[in-house]
Amino acid sequence: MNHIELRKFFLDFFKEKGHKIYPSIPLIPEDPSLLFTTAGMVQFKDMFLGITKMQPPYAASVQKCLRTSDIDRVGQTLRHLTFFEMLGNFSAGGYFKKEAIELAWEFLVEKLGLPTSHLYVTVHKNDKEAATLWEKFVPEKKIVFLGDEDNFWKMGETGPCGYCSEIIYDLGEEVSCGKKECFVGCDCDRWLEVWNLVFTEFDLQANGTLKPLSQKNIDTGMGFERLLALVNGKKSAFETEVLKPLVDEVLNNSSSKDVSHARRIADHIRAITFLLSEGLIPSNTARGYVLRRLIRRTCVSARKIGLKVELKKLMNKVIDIFASVYPEVKENASRCAIVLDGEVKKFEDTLSESLRIFEKEFGKNEKSKKISGETCFQLYTTYGLPIELIEEIATSQGLSVDREKFEEILEKEKEISKKSWTGSGGFENPFLKSVSSKAGETEFIGYENLKVEEEVLYLLSENEKIDSLNQGEEGFVVFKKTPFYPTQGGEVADTGLIEGTEVKAEVQDVFKIGDTIFHKVKVNEGNLKAGDKVLLKVDEERRRAIERNHTATHIIQMALRKVIGEEVQQAGSLVSPDYLRFDFTISRKITPEELNEVHRIVNEVVLRNLPVYKEEYSFEEAKKFPALHFFEEKYGDIVRIVSIGSKNPQKAISAEFCGGCHVRSTGEIGLIKIISQKALAQGVRRIEAITGFGVLEFMSGIEATLGRISERLKTNISGIEKRIEKLLEEAKSKKTDVSFSKNEVNKKIKEIKGIKFVVLEVTEGDIGIWSDRVSDFSKAVVFVYQRKEGKVSYAIKVPANYREKLHAGRLAKIFANLSSTKAGGNEKFARGGGREEDFNKQDIEGVFLEAISQALVV
């Protein structure tokens, strides 16, 4: 079977057995307590806890998963992966051990025809029931009893847990570790864990005791790639059609045939592709850091084996393999390539800089024979050097690495990170989640109605149902219907009031758990009681501002795609009453001319006062329209399309899947003003804009500022620019008419590798102006420094004729590293400084000469 056939075969089998088939949820789950989706059971968690119902009580899925717990073993073994697919069947309060075991055996042996001679099973040492059930299919000698570490699953320190049973496939002695005691349970490639059956039947108490659960559950997970290998007679997932083309592409385009690095690259590029396709951006925190680490590990392996093909081209192979199964990888291909390419270039810069630091610290230190774990960790975290690369460089310098200490520090940091992980948003409260299962769906009626009279259905504290809230107290309220929009889709929640005959309460926040909308309230007057009839009033002025900003976000995206092209794709957004934020992919900077054109287009749409339509369609019908949508697995069966200019999404100037709040016509927006645009990450930029009264306040503020400036400059507003130019010229002439003549400067100019440079010390004037003036007439790279009050400041200017070879900011950082100072800047100009005491100890010209040499190598 090929990979497409095997997925279908598995799902069809369980569909015939009465299971409801669920699509894969994203790798980035809605559950804020999780970094990533790590197992098929994630989307069924609330069902297992009894918060929601599994109807029917049987389910099956093929789930995209990501795990990094064994990341260092990827490529080293035949079986470890970061990204993988998990086949699973589940039951919440339905069948239990007997049926789970029978279904697994029927599928593997009777349907797929795996040879029973190769199959073993493990059970928990205390699970006699499972062992007895397995004896129907497996000889007693092939049933292996193991302990808690291998065959006991728990959700956390307390809560649902249970024994598990694994089906093991013997791959043969040729992949064995060779030890005499090698048998089921050995951590070598011979004994392949194929399918894990988890029997959730206990509730783990804080004192360690196990109490029976009122609802018993089945949670199974089988590695898709492992099964694909077995049904096709392969020993490894890396030999299957979902990984082998990637491994082959790497080996065919590398100077080294190191298979372990090729496997690592193949695995990691799959994980990278899927994470980027879901909109994740590399960063230094949480999920973004995992993505950044995967990219950098891939870069290191590519460097190690001399990979000659770009990673974004490998990504195209991943897309070719999976596009028919997971369309989002193809739909978001251009954005993924931009972000990946930018991150790779960023790491190359970081790597070059960190290598120089490494060599400075240890390359010339003959006394040091071992690099401490603390230093390794600093290089690992601050400069992004993987430990393998640190070891490689250390070996080349005749040094060793305290790997053990490094791992110890790393583990401690992981624990700290786990404790500090607060999730990706949403509201995570077990009690409120349990209320959600009872309360059911809250009907949102706030698209058209901002006031409604409703009965208080539930009144809650953070951990219990309550009868009333008194003046000054806070709590949560649930209604059957509400006009309050909850935080979702990048749009902030509504605020407003709840009023009754004896109460006035402020709605501070609104959020959704499951299908239930919760209102966080504070009672300002009287008391609020369960069962009260009250008036819900959304703050209309605030809502209208949110609507203006949300529709403006759609218009800005349309204009950006029109001006720049379809490489522009949404990478995130925030819609608030005060401003809007739109993050998008782009491979370069936006020119001033392009930004002006975007401004013109968006405000033309506003002035045309085009109608804004909001229509609901079935998801399958909606996909036929050219409406922008992202990560389609997040949408329900019914979706809402917001179209501008035409009710027909195919004829509209903008059409997007969107459940948010919008204006009725574009004229309501008033005006759109982009107030900032900047780089957010490699390949991603952020625009911030304001609308309506926000523009009026902004322009009034600028006008007032210009008025004050014109008063101080003793000119009118139109004359400010000329007056400033005149003052700058006067300042330049005063500050530079000292110390050096052109002839004196020319005498000091030196040259290295075709680069002319000059080092000057000045006692008066601004060093920035000095560097500009000297660079303008000498066309040399200029280093100007000045001593003052125990400190030294310096400026570096690289003229246009040398900028292809030298970057001022990078040159300044190298000089700073060599001179124990600090510096930063752009390609043209950089500044830095430090203590005069440190500076006096150095040959400044010699250090600058060395900095240029190193910068030219980079």
PDB file of C-alpha atoms in Angstrom, residues 655-798:
ATOM      1  CA  ALA A 655     -13.559  38.090   0.408  1.00  0.00           C
ATOM      2  CA  GLU A 656     -12.397  36.256   3.522  1.00  0.00           C
ATOM      3  CA  PHE A 657     -13.626  33.529   5.842  1.00  0.00           C
ATOM      4  CA  CYS A 658     -14.338  35.517   9.013  1.00  0.00           C
ATOM      5  CA  GLY A 659     -16.616  35.270  12.035  1.00  0.00           C
ATOM      6  CA  GLY A 660     -15.760  38.720  13.390  1.00  0.00           C
ATOM      7  CA  CYS A 661     -17.660  42.011  13.640  1.00  0.00           C
ATOM      8  CA  HIS A 662     -17.657  44.384  10.651  1.00  0.00           C
ATOM      9  CA  VAL A 663     -19.107  47.658   9.402  1.00  0.00           C
ATOM     10  CA  ARG A 664     -22.134  47.658   7.099  1.00  0.00           C
ATOM     11  CA  SER A 665     -20.405  49.764   4.430  1.00  0.00           C
ATOM     12  CA  THR A 666     -16.818  50.921   4.024  1.00  0.00           C
ATOM     13  CA  GLY A 667     -17.743  54.613   4.389  1.00  0.00           C
ATOM     14  CA  GLU A 668     -18.341  53.981   8.103  1.00  0.00           C
ATOM     15  CA  ILE A 669     -14.563  53.526   8.510  1.00  0.00           C
ATOM     16  CA  GLY A 670     -14.005  57.232   7.806  1.00  0.00           C
ATOM     17  CA  LEU A 671     -10.303  57.016   6.974  1.00  0.00           C
ATOM     18  CA  ILE A 672      -7.467  54.493   7.284  1.00  0.00           C
ATOM     19  CA  LYS A 673      -4.026  55.676   8.361  1.00  0.00           C
ATOM     20  CA  ILE A 674      -1.020  53.334   8.543  1.00  0.00           C
ATOM     21  CA  ILE A 675       1.040  54.608  11.460  1.00  0.00           C
ATOM     22  CA  SER A 676       3.930  52.114  11.416  1.00  0.00           C
ATOM     23  CA  GLN A 677       5.400  49.215   9.500  1.00  0.00           C
ATOM     24  CA  LYS A 678       8.375  47.166  10.616  1.00  0.00           C
ATOM     25  CA  ALA A 679      10.074  43.783  10.370  1.00  0.00           C
ATOM     26  CA  LEU A 680       8.669  41.330  12.898  1.00  0.00           C
ATOM     27  CA  ALA A 681      10.775  38.309  11.972  1.00  0.00           C
ATOM     28  CA  GLN A 682      12.652  37.062   8.919  1.00  0.00           C
ATOM     29  CA  GLY A 683      10.161  37.180   6.050  1.00  0.00           C
ATOM     30  CA  VAL A 684       7.398  38.685   8.203  1.00  0.00           C
ATOM     31  CA  ARG A 685       6.433  42.348   8.567  1.00  0.00           C
ATOM     32  CA  ARG A 686       3.882  44.118  10.747  1.00  0.00           C
ATOM     33  CA  ILE A 687       1.622  47.018   9.855  1.00  0.00           C
ATOM     34  CA  GLU A 688      -0.224  49.013  12.497  1.00  0.00           C
ATOM     35  CA  ALA A 689      -3.056  51.311  11.492  1.00  0.00           C
ATOM     36  CA  ILE A 690      -5.856  53.427  12.904  1.00  0.00           C
ATOM     37  CA  THR A 691      -9.277  54.381  11.573  1.00  0.00           C
ATOM     38  CA  GLY A 692     -12.133  56.816  12.081  1.00  0.00           C
ATOM     39  CA  PHE A 693     -11.821  59.095  15.114  1.00  0.00           C
ATOM     40  CA  GLY A 694      -8.411  57.552  15.813  1.00  0.00           C
ATOM     41  CA  VAL A 695      -7.086  59.200  12.618  1.00  0.00           C
ATOM     42  CA  LEU A 696      -8.592  62.525  13.654  1.00  0.00           C
ATOM     43  CA  GLU A 697      -6.885  62.361  17.063  1.00  0.00           C
ATOM     44  CA  PHE A 698      -3.608  61.278  15.453  1.00  0.00           C
ATOM     45  CA  MET A 699      -3.597  64.115  12.916  1.00  0.00           C
ATOM     46  CA  SER A 700      -4.619  66.648  15.564  1.00  0.00           C
ATOM     47  CA  GLY A 701      -1.689  65.514  17.694  1.00  0.00           C
ATOM     48  CA  ILE A 702       0.756  65.889  14.791  1.00  0.00           C
ATOM     49  CA  GLU A 703      -0.658  69.326  13.955  1.00  0.00           C
ATOM     50  CA  ALA A 704      -0.242  70.460  17.568  1.00  0.00           C
ATOM     51  CA  THR A 705       3.346  69.167  17.649  1.00  0.00           C
ATOM     52  CA  LEU A 706       4.218  70.945  14.394  1.00  0.00           C
ATOM     53  CA  GLY A 707       2.663  74.123  15.761  1.00  0.00           C
ATOM     54  CA  ARG A 708       4.893  74.027  18.837  1.00  0.00           C
ATOM     55  CA  ILE A 709       7.984  73.312  16.716  1.00  0.00           C
ATOM     56  CA  SER A 710       7.217  76.168  14.320  1.00  0.00           C
ATOM     57  CA  GLU A 711       6.881  78.549  17.272  1.00  0.00           C
ATOM     58  CA  ARG A 712      10.297  77.569  18.639  1.00  0.00           C
ATOM     59  CA  LEU A 713      11.898  77.821  15.213  1.00  0.00           C
ATOM     60  CA  LYS A 714      10.184  81.175  14.585  1.00  0.00           C
ATOM     61  CA  THR A 715       8.690  80.111  11.247  1.00  0.00           C
ATOM     62  CA  ASN A 716       5.377  78.821   9.906  1.00  0.00           C
ATOM     63  CA  ILE A 717       4.638  75.076   9.527  1.00  0.00           C
ATOM     64  CA  SER A 718       5.496  75.032   5.811  1.00  0.00           C
ATOM     65  CA  GLY A 719       8.890  76.578   6.565  1.00  0.00           C
ATOM     66  CA  ILE A 720       9.987  74.058   9.254  1.00  0.00           C
ATOM     67  CA  GLU A 721      11.961  71.783   6.902  1.00  0.00           C
ATOM     68  CA  LYS A 722      14.038  74.609   5.387  1.00  0.00           C
ATOM     69  CA  ARG A 723      14.693  76.091   8.829  1.00  0.00           C
ATOM     70  CA  ILE A 724      15.964  72.738  10.176  1.00  0.00           C
ATOM     71  CA  GLU A 725      18.219  72.224   7.128  1.00  0.00           C
ATOM     72  CA  LYS A 726      19.771  75.636   7.713  1.00  0.00           C
ATOM     73  CA  LEU A 727      20.350  74.931  11.413  1.00  0.00           C
ATOM     74  CA  LEU A 728      21.981  71.561  10.630  1.00  0.00           C
ATOM     75  CA  GLU A 729      24.341  73.131   8.136  1.00  0.00           C
ATOM     76  CA  GLU A 730      25.325  75.787  10.685  1.00  0.00           C
ATOM     77  CA  ALA A 731      25.913  73.083  13.319  1.00  0.00           C
ATOM     78  CA  LYS A 732      28.052  71.012  10.968  1.00  0.00           C
ATOM     79  CA  SER A 733      30.257  73.936  10.047  1.00  0.00           C
ATOM     80  CA  LYS A 734      30.775  74.863  13.715  1.00  0.00           C
ATOM     81  CA  LYS A 735      31.583  71.325  14.851  1.00  0.00           C
ATOM     82  CA  THR A 736      33.947  70.280  12.086  1.00  0.00           C
ATOM     83  CA  ASP A 737      36.005  73.363  11.433  1.00  0.00           C
ATOM     84  CA  VAL A 738      38.656  72.039  13.836  1.00  0.00           C
ATOM     85  CA  SER A 739      41.665  69.753  14.146  1.00  0.00           C
ATOM     86  CA  PHE A 740      42.055  68.114  10.718  1.00  0.00           C
ATOM     87  CA  SER A 741      42.668  69.297   7.195  1.00  0.00           C
ATOM     88  CA  LYS A 742      42.013  67.035   4.206  1.00  0.00           C
ATOM     89  CA  ASN A 743      45.740  66.636   3.717  1.00  0.00           C
ATOM     90  CA  GLU A 744      46.217  65.470   7.311  1.00  0.00           C
ATOM     91  CA  VAL A 745      43.443  62.901   6.915  1.00  0.00           C
ATOM     92  CA  ASN A 746      44.844  61.640   3.616  1.00  0.00           C
ATOM     93  CA  LYS A 747      48.212  61.079   5.280  1.00  0.00           C
ATOM     94  CA  LYS A 748      46.579  58.839   7.896  1.00  0.00           C
ATOM     95  CA  ILE A 749      44.709  56.632   5.399  1.00  0.00           C
ATOM     96  CA  LYS A 750      45.891  53.022   5.246  1.00  0.00           C
ATOM     97  CA  GLU A 751      44.812  50.030   3.186  1.00  0.00           C
ATOM     98  CA  ILE A 752      44.071  46.309   3.793  1.00  0.00           C
ATOM     99  CA  LYS A 753      42.885  43.855   1.141  1.00  0.00           C
ATOM    100  CA  GLY A 754      41.823  46.689  -1.138  1.00  0.00           C
ATOM    101  CA  ILE A 755      39.931  48.538   1.611  1.00  0.00           C
ATOM    102  CA  LYS A 756      41.104  52.059   2.517  1.00  0.00           C
ATOM    103  CA  PHE A 757      40.502  53.044   6.130  1.00  0.00           C
ATOM    104  CA  VAL A 758      41.429  55.803   8.554  1.00  0.00           C
ATOM    105  CA  VAL A 759      41.384  55.966  12.365  1.00  0.00           C
ATOM    106  CA  LEU A 760      41.023  59.406  13.967  1.00  0.00           C
ATOM    107  CA  GLU A 761      40.766  60.659  17.530  1.00  0.00           C
ATOM    108  CA  VAL A 762      38.838  63.908  18.037  1.00  0.00           C
ATOM    109  CA  THR A 763      38.430  66.060  21.137  1.00  0.00           C
ATOM    110  CA  GLU A 764      35.529  68.263  20.034  1.00  0.00           C
ATOM    111  CA  GLY A 765      32.369  67.976  17.996  1.00  0.00           C
ATOM    112  CA  ASP A 766      30.019  65.100  17.218  1.00  0.00           C
ATOM    113  CA  ILE A 767      31.752  61.864  16.159  1.00  0.00           C
ATOM    114  CA  GLY A 768      28.856  60.998  13.851  1.00  0.00           C
ATOM    115  CA  ILE A 769      29.224  64.244  11.937  1.00  0.00           C
ATOM    116  CA  TRP A 770      33.005  63.751  11.882  1.00  0.00           C
ATOM    117  CA  SER A 771      32.653  60.284  10.346  1.00  0.00           C
ATOM    118  CA  ASP A 772      30.215  61.610   7.702  1.00  0.00           C
ATOM    119  CA  ARG A 773      32.448  64.498   6.687  1.00  0.00           C
ATOM    120  CA  VAL A 774      35.688  62.514   6.562  1.00  0.00           C
ATOM    121  CA  SER A 775      34.060  59.618   4.696  1.00  0.00           C
ATOM    122  CA  ASP A 776      32.490  61.977   2.143  1.00  0.00           C
ATOM    123  CA  PHE A 777      35.787  63.466   0.985  1.00  0.00           C
ATOM    124  CA  SER A 778      38.143  60.526   1.604  1.00  0.00           C
ATOM    125  CA  LYS A 779      35.897  57.675   0.357  1.00  0.00           C
ATOM    126  CA  ALA A 780      37.587  55.562   3.057  1.00  0.00           C
ATOM    127  CA  VAL A 781      36.139  53.497   5.896  1.00  0.00           C
ATOM    128  CA  VAL A 782      36.276  55.880   8.866  1.00  0.00           C
ATOM    129  CA  PHE A 783      36.725  55.084  12.556  1.00  0.00           C
ATOM    130  CA  VAL A 784      36.406  58.178  14.771  1.00  0.00           C
ATOM    131  CA  TYR A 785      36.658  58.033  18.557  1.00  0.00           C
ATOM    132  CA  GLN A 786      36.480  60.486  21.439  1.00  0.00           C
ATOM    133  CA  ARG A 787      37.419  60.266  25.142  1.00  0.00           C
ATOM    134  CA  LYS A 788      35.238  62.033  27.671  1.00  0.00           C
ATOM    135  CA  GLU A 789      34.641  61.662  31.430  1.00  0.00           C
ATOM    136  CA  GLY A 790      36.179  58.207  31.739  1.00  0.00           C
ATOM    137  CA  LYS A 791      34.341  56.807  28.717  1.00  0.00           C
ATOM    138  CA  VAL A 792      35.141  56.359  25.039  1.00  0.00           C
ATOM    139  CA  SER A 793      32.601  56.616  22.238  1.00  0.00           C
ATOM    140  CA  TYR A 794      33.284  55.753  18.605  1.00  0.00           C
ATOM    141  CA  ALA A 795      31.585  55.897  15.202  1.00  0.00           C
ATOM    142  CA  ILE A 796      32.194  53.839  12.057  1.00  0.00           C
ATOM    143  CA  LYS A 797      31.145  54.955   8.574  1.00  0.00           C
ATOM    144  CA  VAL A 798      31.362  52.673   5.525  1.00  0.00           C
TER     145      VAL A 798
END
